[in-house]
C-alpha atoms as an extended CHARMM CRD file, in Angstrom:
* protein
*
       231  EXT
         1         1  MET       CA            156.2090000000      134.4050000000       98.9160000000  PROA      1               0.0000000000
         2         2  SER       CA            159.7540000000      135.6190000000       98.4570000000  PROA      2               0.0000000000
         3         3  GLU       CA            160.3240000000      133.1800000000       95.5860000000  PROA      3               0.0000000000
         4         4  LYS       CA            157.5990000000      132.4400000000       93.0920000000  PROA      4               0.0000000000
         5         5  GLN       CA            156.0950000000      128.9660000000       93.2640000000  PROA      5               0.0000000000
         6         6  HSD       CA            155.9700000000      127.2420000000       89.8930000000  PROA      6               0.0000000000
         7         7  ILE       CA            152.6580000000      125.7050000000       88.7800000000  PROA      7               0.0000000000
         8         8  PHE       CA            152.3960000000      123.0920000000       86.0350000000  PROA      8               0.0000000000
         9         9  LEU       CA            149.0390000000      123.6420000000       84.3030000000  PROA      9               0.0000000000
        10        10  VAL       CA            147.5390000000      121.2780000000       81.7230000000  PROA      10              0.0000000000
        11        11  GLU       CA            144.3270000000      122.6260000000       80.1740000000  PROA      11              0.0000000000
        12        12  ASP       CA            143.1390000000      122.3180000000       76.5610000000  PROA      12              0.0000000000
        13        13  ASP       CA            140.5070000000      125.0860000000       76.6270000000  PROA      13              0.0000000000
        14        14  LEU       CA            142.5540000000      127.9940000000       75.2550000000  PROA      14              0.0000000000
        15        15  SER       CA            140.3060000000      130.7650000000       76.5910000000  PROA      15              0.0000000000
        16        16  PHE       CA            139.9580000000      129.2460000000       80.0540000000  PROA      16              0.0000000000
        17        17  GLY       CA            143.6410000000      128.2880000000       80.1970000000  PROA      17              0.0000000000
        18        18  ALA       CA            144.7520000000      131.8080000000       79.3240000000  PROA      18              0.0000000000
        19        19  VAL       CA            142.4480000000      133.3590000000       81.9330000000  PROA      19              0.0000000000
        20        20  LEU       CA            143.5270000000      130.9220000000       84.6640000000  PROA      20              0.0000000000
        21        21  LYS       CA            147.2110000000      131.3570000000       83.8360000000  PROA      21              0.0000000000
        22        22  SER       CA            146.8710000000      135.1500000000       84.0340000000  PROA      22              0.0000000000
        23        23  TYR       CA            144.9400000000      134.9570000000       87.3160000000  PROA      23              0.0000000000
        24        24  LEU       CA            147.5630000000      132.7470000000       88.9520000000  PROA      24              0.0000000000
        25        25  GLU       CA            150.3860000000      134.9410000000       87.6750000000  PROA      25              0.0000000000
        26        26  LEU       CA            148.6310000000      138.0120000000       89.1080000000  PROA      26              0.0000000000
        27        27  ASN       CA            148.7250000000      136.1960000000       92.4440000000  PROA      27              0.0000000000
        28        28  ASP       CA            152.5040000000      135.8150000000       92.2600000000  PROA      28              0.0000000000
        29        29  PHE       CA            152.8100000000      132.3110000000       90.8090000000  PROA      29              0.0000000000
        30        30  GLU       CA            154.8870000000      131.2650000000       87.8410000000  PROA      30              0.0000000000
        31        31  VAL       CA            152.8130000000      129.1200000000       85.4690000000  PROA      31              0.0000000000
        32        32  SER       CA            153.8840000000      126.7200000000       82.7300000000  PROA      32              0.0000000000
        33        33  TRP       CA            150.8380000000      125.8770000000       80.6130000000  PROA      33              0.0000000000
        34        34  VAL       CA            150.4320000000      122.9400000000       78.2140000000  PROA      34              0.0000000000
        35        35  ASP       CA            147.2510000000      122.5620000000       76.1320000000  PROA      35              0.0000000000
        36        36  ASP       CA            147.7120000000      119.0520000000       74.6960000000  PROA      36              0.0000000000
        37        37  GLY       CA            148.0640000000      115.8640000000       76.7200000000  PROA      37              0.0000000000
        38        38  LYS       CA            150.6820000000      114.3270000000       74.4610000000  PROA      38              0.0000000000
        39        39  PHE       CA            153.1880000000      117.0740000000       75.3360000000  PROA      39              0.0000000000
        40        40  ALA       CA            152.4320000000      117.2460000000       79.0560000000  PROA      40              0.0000000000
        41        41  PHE       CA            154.6630000000      114.5850000000       80.5980000000  PROA      41              0.0000000000
        42        42  GLU       CA            157.7760000000      115.5640000000       78.6240000000  PROA      42              0.0000000000
        43        43  ARG       CA            157.2100000000      119.2020000000       79.6280000000  PROA      43              0.0000000000
        44        44  PHE       CA            156.8170000000      118.1770000000       83.2730000000  PROA      44              0.0000000000
        45        45  LYS       CA            160.1080000000      116.2570000000       83.1910000000  PROA      45              0.0000000000
        46        46  SER       CA            161.9390000000      119.3040000000       81.8540000000  PROA      46              0.0000000000
        47        47  GLY       CA            160.9440000000      121.6600000000       84.6860000000  PROA      47              0.0000000000
        48        48  VAL       CA            160.8480000000      122.0510000000       88.4470000000  PROA      48              0.0000000000
        49        49  PHE       CA            157.3440000000      122.5800000000       89.8070000000  PROA      49              0.0000000000
        50        50  GLN       CA            155.6860000000      122.9240000000       93.2050000000  PROA      50              0.0000000000
        51        51  ILE       CA            152.1960000000      121.7630000000       92.1640000000  PROA      51              0.0000000000
        52        52  CYS       CA            150.3620000000      120.3020000000       89.1380000000  PROA      52              0.0000000000
        53        53  ILE       CA            146.8840000000      121.3560000000       88.0320000000  PROA      53              0.0000000000
        54        54  LEU       CA            145.5010000000      118.9270000000       85.4640000000  PROA      54              0.0000000000
        55        55  ASP       CA            142.3710000000      118.8720000000       83.3670000000  PROA      55              0.0000000000
        56        56  VAL       CA            141.1170000000      115.3420000000       82.6890000000  PROA      56              0.0000000000
        57        57  MET       CA            139.5030000000      115.5260000000       79.2390000000  PROA      57              0.0000000000
        58        58  LEU       CA            142.4680000000      116.3830000000       77.0210000000  PROA      58              0.0000000000
        59        59  PRO       CA            143.5300000000      115.6960000000       73.4230000000  PROA      59              0.0000000000
        60        60  ASN       CA            145.5760000000      112.5160000000       72.8880000000  PROA      60              0.0000000000
        61        61  VAL       CA            146.4310000000      111.6930000000       76.5240000000  PROA      61              0.0000000000
        62        62  ASP       CA            143.9230000000      112.1640000000       79.3570000000  PROA      62              0.0000000000
        63        63  GLY       CA            144.7010000000      113.8710000000       82.6530000000  PROA      63              0.0000000000
        64        64  PHE       CA            144.4210000000      110.6960000000       84.7460000000  PROA      64              0.0000000000
        65        65  THR       CA            147.1500000000      109.0690000000       82.6430000000  PROA      65              0.0000000000
        66        66  ILE       CA            149.3460000000      112.1610000000       82.9350000000  PROA      66              0.0000000000
        67        67  GLY       CA            148.7860000000      112.2570000000       86.6950000000  PROA      67              0.0000000000
        68        68  ARG       CA            149.6860000000      108.5680000000       87.0000000000  PROA      68              0.0000000000
        69        69  HSD       CA            152.9600000000      109.1180000000       85.0960000000  PROA      69              0.0000000000
        70        70  ILE       CA            153.7880000000      112.1700000000       87.2000000000  PROA      70              0.0000000000
        71        71  ARG       CA            153.0950000000      110.2790000000       90.4190000000  PROA      71              0.0000000000
        72        72  GLN       CA            155.3590000000      107.4140000000       89.3220000000  PROA      72              0.0000000000
        73        73  LEU       CA            158.1620000000      109.8730000000       88.6250000000  PROA      73              0.0000000000
        74        74  ASN       CA            157.6040000000      112.1240000000       91.6380000000  PROA      74              0.0000000000
        75        75  GLN       CA            155.7410000000      110.9110000000       94.7150000000  PROA      75              0.0000000000
        76        76  ASP       CA            156.0240000000      114.2740000000       96.4650000000  PROA      76              0.0000000000
        77        77  ILE       CA            154.5390000000      116.8520000000       94.1180000000  PROA      77              0.0000000000
        78        78  PRO       CA            150.8840000000      117.7480000000       94.7890000000  PROA      78              0.0000000000
        79        79  ILE       CA            148.4000000000      117.0230000000       92.0020000000  PROA      79              0.0000000000
        80        80  VAL       CA            145.0530000000      118.7890000000       91.6660000000  PROA      80              0.0000000000
        81        81  PHE       CA            142.5380000000      117.6770000000       89.0470000000  PROA      81              0.0000000000
        82        82  LEU       CA            140.4660000000      120.5900000000       87.7480000000  PROA      82              0.0000000000
        83        83  THR       CA            137.7720000000      119.1650000000       85.4920000000  PROA      83              0.0000000000
        84        84  ALA       CA            134.1480000000      119.0530000000       84.3990000000  PROA      84              0.0000000000
        85        85  LYS       CA            134.0490000000      115.2870000000       85.1150000000  PROA      85              0.0000000000
        86        86  ALA       CA            131.9410000000      115.3310000000       88.2720000000  PROA      86              0.0000000000
        87        87  LEU       CA            130.7380000000      111.7220000000       88.5300000000  PROA      87              0.0000000000
        88        88  LYS       CA            131.5740000000      109.9330000000       91.7540000000  PROA      88              0.0000000000
        89        89  GLU       CA            133.5960000000      107.2480000000       89.9590000000  PROA      89              0.0000000000
        90        90  ASP       CA            135.7110000000      109.9210000000       88.2340000000  PROA      90              0.0000000000
        91        91  ILE       CA            136.4250000000      111.6940000000       91.5240000000  PROA      91              0.0000000000
        92        92  LEU       CA            137.4130000000      108.4420000000       93.2220000000  PROA      92              0.0000000000
        93        93  LYS       CA            139.5850000000      107.5290000000       90.2270000000  PROA      93              0.0000000000
        94        94  GLY       CA            141.3670000000      110.8720000000       90.5890000000  PROA      94              0.0000000000
        95        95  TYR       CA            142.1670000000      110.2010000000       94.2300000000  PROA      95              0.0000000000
        96        96  ASN       CA            143.2850000000      106.6590000000       93.3990000000  PROA      96              0.0000000000
        97        97  VAL       CA            145.7220000000      108.0930000000       90.8630000000  PROA      97              0.0000000000
        98        98  GLY       CA            147.2470000000      110.0920000000       93.7220000000  PROA      98              0.0000000000
        99        99  ALA       CA            145.4480000000      113.4350000000       93.6650000000  PROA      99              0.0000000000
       100       100  ASP       CA            145.7030000000      115.8370000000       96.5860000000  PROA      100             0.0000000000
       101       101  ASP       CA            142.4490000000      117.4910000000       95.5290000000  PROA      101             0.0000000000
       102       102  TYR       CA            139.7530000000      117.1390000000       92.8770000000  PROA      102             0.0000000000
       103       103  ILE       CA            137.8840000000      120.3000000000       91.8840000000  PROA      103             0.0000000000
       104       104  THR       CA            134.9310000000      120.2480000000       89.5170000000  PROA      104             0.0000000000
       105       105  LYS       CA            134.0670000000      123.0050000000       87.0550000000  PROA      105             0.0000000000
       106       106  PRO       CA            132.5610000000      125.5260000000       87.4160000000  PROA      106             0.0000000000
       107       107  PHE       CA            134.5050000000      126.6690000000       90.4740000000  PROA      107             0.0000000000
       108       108  ASP       CA            135.4070000000      129.8400000000       92.3710000000  PROA      108             0.0000000000
       109       109  THR       CA            138.9020000000      131.0770000000       91.4590000000  PROA      109             0.0000000000
       110       110  GLU       CA            139.4740000000      132.4660000000       94.9580000000  PROA      110             0.0000000000
       111       111  VAL       CA            138.6890000000      129.0620000000       96.4490000000  PROA      111             0.0000000000
       112       112  LEU       CA            141.1090000000      127.4280000000       93.9900000000  PROA      112             0.0000000000
       113       113  LEU       CA            143.7870000000      129.9480000000       94.9570000000  PROA      113             0.0000000000
       114       114  CYS       CA            143.3030000000      129.2430000000       98.6650000000  PROA      114             0.0000000000
       115       115  LYS       CA            143.4940000000      125.4950000000       98.0600000000  PROA      115             0.0000000000
       116       116  ILE       CA            146.7270000000      125.8490000000       96.0780000000  PROA      116             0.0000000000
       117       117  GLN       CA            148.3000000000      128.0230000000       98.7610000000  PROA      117             0.0000000000
       118       118  ALA       CA            147.2220000000      125.6180000000      101.5330000000  PROA      118             0.0000000000
       119       119  ILE       CA            148.5770000000      122.5470000000       99.7120000000  PROA      119             0.0000000000
       120       120  ILE       CA            151.9460000000      124.1840000000       99.0190000000  PROA      120             0.0000000000
       121       121  LYS       CA            152.1830000000      125.3890000000      102.6210000000  PROA      121             0.0000000000
       122       122  ARG       CA            151.5010000000      121.9040000000      103.9760000000  PROA      122             0.0000000000
       123       123  GLN       CA            154.1370000000      120.4700000000      101.6550000000  PROA      123             0.0000000000
       124       124  SER       CA            156.7800000000      122.8400000000      102.9700000000  PROA      124             0.0000000000
       125       125  VAL       CA            156.0210000000      122.5460000000      106.6930000000  PROA      125             0.0000000000
       126       126  LYS       CA            156.9330000000      119.3960000000      108.6100000000  PROA      126             0.0000000000
       127       127  PRO       CA            157.1030000000      119.2400000000      112.4090000000  PROA      127             0.0000000000
       128       128  ALA       CA            160.7170000000      119.8330000000      113.4790000000  PROA      128             0.0000000000
       129       129  ASN       CA            160.3960000000      117.5460000000      116.4960000000  PROA      129             0.0000000000
       130       130  ALA       CA            158.4780000000      114.7330000000      114.8360000000  PROA      130             0.0000000000
       131       131  GLU       CA            159.5690000000      111.2240000000      115.7120000000  PROA      131             0.0000000000
       132       132  THR       CA            161.0350000000      109.5680000000      112.6610000000  PROA      132             0.0000000000
       133       133  LEU       CA            161.6640000000      105.9060000000      113.5780000000  PROA      133             0.0000000000
       134       134  PHE       CA            158.9510000000      103.4830000000      114.6800000000  PROA      134             0.0000000000
       135       135  ILE       CA            158.8530000000       99.7320000000      115.2810000000  PROA      135             0.0000000000
       136       136  ILE       CA            155.5440000000       98.2100000000      114.1520000000  PROA      136             0.0000000000
       137       137  GLY       CA            155.6770000000       94.5070000000      114.9360000000  PROA      137             0.0000000000
       138       138  SER       CA            158.3760000000       93.1070000000      112.6390000000  PROA      138             0.0000000000
       139       139  TYR       CA            158.4800000000       96.2860000000      110.5390000000  PROA      139             0.0000000000
       140       140  GLN       CA            160.6410000000       99.3640000000      110.9250000000  PROA      140             0.0000000000
       141       141  PHE       CA            158.9960000000      102.5580000000      109.7180000000  PROA      141             0.0000000000
       142       142  ASN       CA            161.2570000000      105.5030000000      108.8700000000  PROA      142             0.0000000000
       143       143  TYR       CA            159.0130000000      108.5410000000      108.5990000000  PROA      143             0.0000000000
       144       144  LYS       CA            161.7620000000      110.8590000000      107.3720000000  PROA      144             0.0000000000
       145       145  LEU       CA            162.8020000000      108.4900000000      104.5700000000  PROA      145             0.0000000000
       146       146  ARG       CA            159.1780000000      107.3910000000      103.9730000000  PROA      146             0.0000000000
       147       147  SER       CA            160.0060000000      103.6860000000      104.0490000000  PROA      147             0.0000000000
       148       148  ILE       CA            158.8430000000      100.4650000000      105.7190000000  PROA      148             0.0000000000
       149       149  THR       CA            161.4420000000       97.7140000000      106.1070000000  PROA      149             0.0000000000
       150       150  ARG       CA            160.9560000000       94.0400000000      107.0320000000  PROA      150             0.0000000000
       151       151  ASN       CA            163.4860000000       91.2360000000      106.5360000000  PROA      151             0.0000000000
       152       152  GLN       CA            165.6310000000       93.6480000000      104.4920000000  PROA      152             0.0000000000
       153       153  GLN       CA            162.7150000000       94.2420000000      102.1150000000  PROA      153             0.0000000000
       154       154  LYS       CA            161.9630000000       97.9430000000      101.7740000000  PROA      154             0.0000000000
       155       155  GLN       CA            158.6700000000       99.5310000000      100.7000000000  PROA      155             0.0000000000
       156       156  LYS       CA            158.7200000000      103.2100000000       99.7390000000  PROA      156             0.0000000000
       157       157  LEU       CA            155.7040000000      105.3030000000      100.7440000000  PROA      157             0.0000000000
       158       158  SER       CA            154.1110000000      108.3330000000       99.1750000000  PROA      158             0.0000000000
       159       159  PRO       CA            154.0510000000      111.5090000000      101.3100000000  PROA      159             0.0000000000
       160       160  LYS       CA            150.4210000000      111.0170000000      102.3400000000  PROA      160             0.0000000000
       161       161  GLU       CA            150.9420000000      107.3280000000      103.0640000000  PROA      161             0.0000000000
       162       162  ALA       CA            153.8610000000      108.2490000000      105.3210000000  PROA      162             0.0000000000
       163       163  ASP       CA            151.9270000000      111.0510000000      107.0330000000  PROA      163             0.0000000000
       164       164  LEU       CA            148.9630000000      108.7620000000      107.6860000000  PROA      164             0.0000000000
       165       165  LEU       CA            151.0950000000      105.9110000000      109.0240000000  PROA      165             0.0000000000
       166       166  HSD       CA            152.9600000000      108.4280000000      111.1920000000  PROA      166             0.0000000000
       167       167  LEU       CA            149.6740000000      109.5350000000      112.7660000000  PROA      167             0.0000000000
       168       168  LEU       CA            148.6200000000      105.9210000000      113.2840000000  PROA      168             0.0000000000
       169       169  CYS       CA            151.9470000000      105.1670000000      114.9710000000  PROA      169             0.0000000000
       170       170  GLN       CA            151.5260000000      108.1610000000      117.2550000000  PROA      170             0.0000000000
       171       171  HSD       CA            148.1450000000      106.6820000000      118.2580000000  PROA      171             0.0000000000
       172       172  LYS       CA            149.2390000000      103.0300000000      118.2530000000  PROA      172             0.0000000000
       173       173  ASN       CA            146.7980000000      100.7920000000      120.1420000000  PROA      173             0.0000000000
       174       174  GLU       CA            144.4100000000      103.7150000000      120.5590000000  PROA      174             0.0000000000
       175       175  LEU       CA            141.8260000000      105.3950000000      118.3670000000  PROA      175             0.0000000000
       176       176  LEU       CA            142.9350000000      107.8230000000      115.6620000000  PROA      176             0.0000000000
       177       177  PRO       CA            139.7940000000      109.9170000000      115.0370000000  PROA      177             0.0000000000
       178       178  ARG       CA            138.9060000000      110.0940000000      111.3530000000  PROA      178             0.0000000000
       179       179  ASP       CA            138.3720000000      113.8750000000      111.4890000000  PROA      179             0.0000000000
       180       180  THR       CA            141.7970000000      114.4040000000      113.0810000000  PROA      180             0.0000000000
       181       181  ALA       CA            143.5690000000      112.5750000000      110.2520000000  PROA      181             0.0000000000
       182       182  LEU       CA            141.5490000000      114.3440000000      107.5610000000  PROA      182             0.0000000000
       183       183  ARG       CA            142.2380000000      117.8050000000      108.9350000000  PROA      183             0.0000000000
       184       184  LYS       CA            145.9260000000      117.2510000000      109.6810000000  PROA      184             0.0000000000
       185       185  ILE       CA            146.8430000000      115.5680000000      106.3920000000  PROA      185             0.0000000000
       186       186  TRP       CA            144.2540000000      116.7500000000      103.8620000000  PROA      186             0.0000000000
       187       187  GLY       CA            143.0890000000      119.9750000000      105.5080000000  PROA      187             0.0000000000
       188       188  ASP       CA            139.5210000000      118.9810000000      104.6620000000  PROA      188             0.0000000000
       189       189  ASP       CA            137.0370000000      116.5170000000      106.1640000000  PROA      189             0.0000000000
       190       190  GLY       CA            134.5980000000      116.3450000000      103.2340000000  PROA      190             0.0000000000
       191       191  TYR       CA            133.0610000000      113.1390000000      101.8740000000  PROA      191             0.0000000000
       192       192  PHE       CA            135.3650000000      112.6170000000       98.8940000000  PROA      192             0.0000000000
       193       193  THR       CA            138.4670000000      113.4220000000      100.9420000000  PROA      193             0.0000000000
       194       194  ALA       CA            137.3430000000      110.7960000000      103.4570000000  PROA      194             0.0000000000
       195       195  ARG       CA            136.9680000000      108.2670000000      100.6410000000  PROA      195             0.0000000000
       196       196  SER       CA            140.4730000000      109.1600000000       99.4980000000  PROA      196             0.0000000000
       197       197  MET       CA            141.8050000000      108.4430000000      102.9990000000  PROA      197             0.0000000000
       198       198  ASP       CA            140.1020000000      105.0360000000      102.9020000000  PROA      198             0.0000000000
       199       199  VAL       CA            142.1430000000      104.2610000000       99.7790000000  PROA      199             0.0000000000
       200       200  PHE       CA            145.3530000000      105.1240000000      101.6420000000  PROA      200             0.0000000000
       201       201  ILE       CA            144.3240000000      102.9690000000      104.6230000000  PROA      201             0.0000000000
       202       202  THR       CA            143.8230000000      100.0340000000      102.2430000000  PROA      202             0.0000000000
       203       203  LYS       CA            147.3280000000      100.5730000000      100.8430000000  PROA      203             0.0000000000
       204       204  LEU       CA            148.8740000000      100.6550000000      104.3350000000  PROA      204             0.0000000000
       205       205  ARG       CA            147.0930000000       97.4210000000      105.2430000000  PROA      205             0.0000000000
       206       206  LYS       CA            148.6130000000       95.8090000000      102.1450000000  PROA      206             0.0000000000
       207       207  TYR       CA            152.1130000000       96.9830000000      103.1120000000  PROA      207             0.0000000000
       208       208  LEU       CA            151.7640000000       95.5470000000      106.6310000000  PROA      208             0.0000000000
       209       209  LYS       CA            149.8930000000       92.3400000000      105.7520000000  PROA      209             0.0000000000
       210       210  ASP       CA            152.8420000000       89.9470000000      106.2240000000  PROA      210             0.0000000000
       211       211  ASP       CA            152.8510000000       90.3870000000      110.0030000000  PROA      211             0.0000000000
       212       212  PRO       CA            149.6620000000       88.8670000000      111.4950000000  PROA      212             0.0000000000
       213       213  ALA       CA            150.3040000000       90.7150000000      114.7650000000  PROA      213             0.0000000000
       214       214  ILE       CA            149.6250000000       94.0430000000      113.0420000000  PROA      214             0.0000000000
       215       215  GLU       CA            146.1490000000       95.1950000000      112.0680000000  PROA      215             0.0000000000
       216       216  ILE       CA            144.6630000000       98.5420000000      111.0660000000  PROA      216             0.0000000000
       217       217  LYS       CA            141.0810000000       98.3550000000      112.2660000000  PROA      217             0.0000000000
       218       218  ASN       CA            138.2110000000      100.4840000000      111.0520000000  PROA      218             0.0000000000
       219       219  ILE       CA            136.2680000000      101.6600000000      114.1120000000  PROA      219             0.0000000000
       220       220  HSD       CA            132.8920000000      102.3200000000      112.5130000000  PROA      220             0.0000000000
       221       221  GLY       CA            131.8730000000      105.9700000000      112.6380000000  PROA      221             0.0000000000
       222       222  SER       CA            134.8970000000      106.9770000000      114.6840000000  PROA      222             0.0000000000
       223       223  GLY       CA            138.2530000000      106.3640000000      113.0230000000  PROA      223             0.0000000000
       224       224  PHE       CA            141.0860000000      103.8600000000      112.8470000000  PROA      224             0.0000000000
       225       225  LEU       CA            143.1230000000      101.7850000000      115.2600000000  PROA      225             0.0000000000
       226       226  LEU       CA            146.6680000000      100.5630000000      114.5620000000  PROA      226             0.0000000000
       227       227  GLU       CA            146.7320000000       97.4900000000      116.7840000000  PROA      227             0.0000000000
       228       228  GLU       CA            149.8940000000       95.6030000000      117.6310000000  PROA      228             0.0000000000
       229       229  LYS       CA            148.9410000000       92.3200000000      119.2520000000  PROA      229             0.0000000000
       230       230  THR       CA            151.1710000000       90.9040000000      121.9740000000  PROA      230             0.0000000000
       231       231  ASN       CA            151.6060000000       87.2450000000      122.8270000000  PROA      231             0.0000000000
């Protein structure tokens, strides 16, 4: 990387935080580290970062709350939860907050590094020739602006929501294989990533619910179908 990517790290374990910060800096990242949840959001607002790595169990303000505030302020920045909370409901909660990944401790630092590099790379690379405008029933979807418009009412989308709807539009009225979407958008087809995608599908259905001619169908065991019914 010609210019160092800036990581926002929130971790209250001083020994672990210091080691992780040093490891990331040795791998050519700039790291801003906060060790108390109550200072995290203000510190985030004062900087420019390429990715957030958040512990969950923190003093004063937990990582899920911090992640939710960050996502409300910035829909683009990747968020990775790095935590000892390994219960299924915690992992799903992390993805519902808007996480790009959820890594449980203990973990392999080389794997973490590869995940960070892959997430940042995907954020910076968008297809140059991608179609940007789509008509979905009575909706207009602008992929570049990440918006859905109907009757002059506009709904902004998160980056992953826009990427997923873009793939569905490219496969309109035909099957979008689940594995294809997982690999292209998340870079991973594991169980919890698949559950995260289901959350995003539910959100897209909500955005498109006012047009009965539009339906996102779940094709059991195969994938999804964006169906536009014709009279």
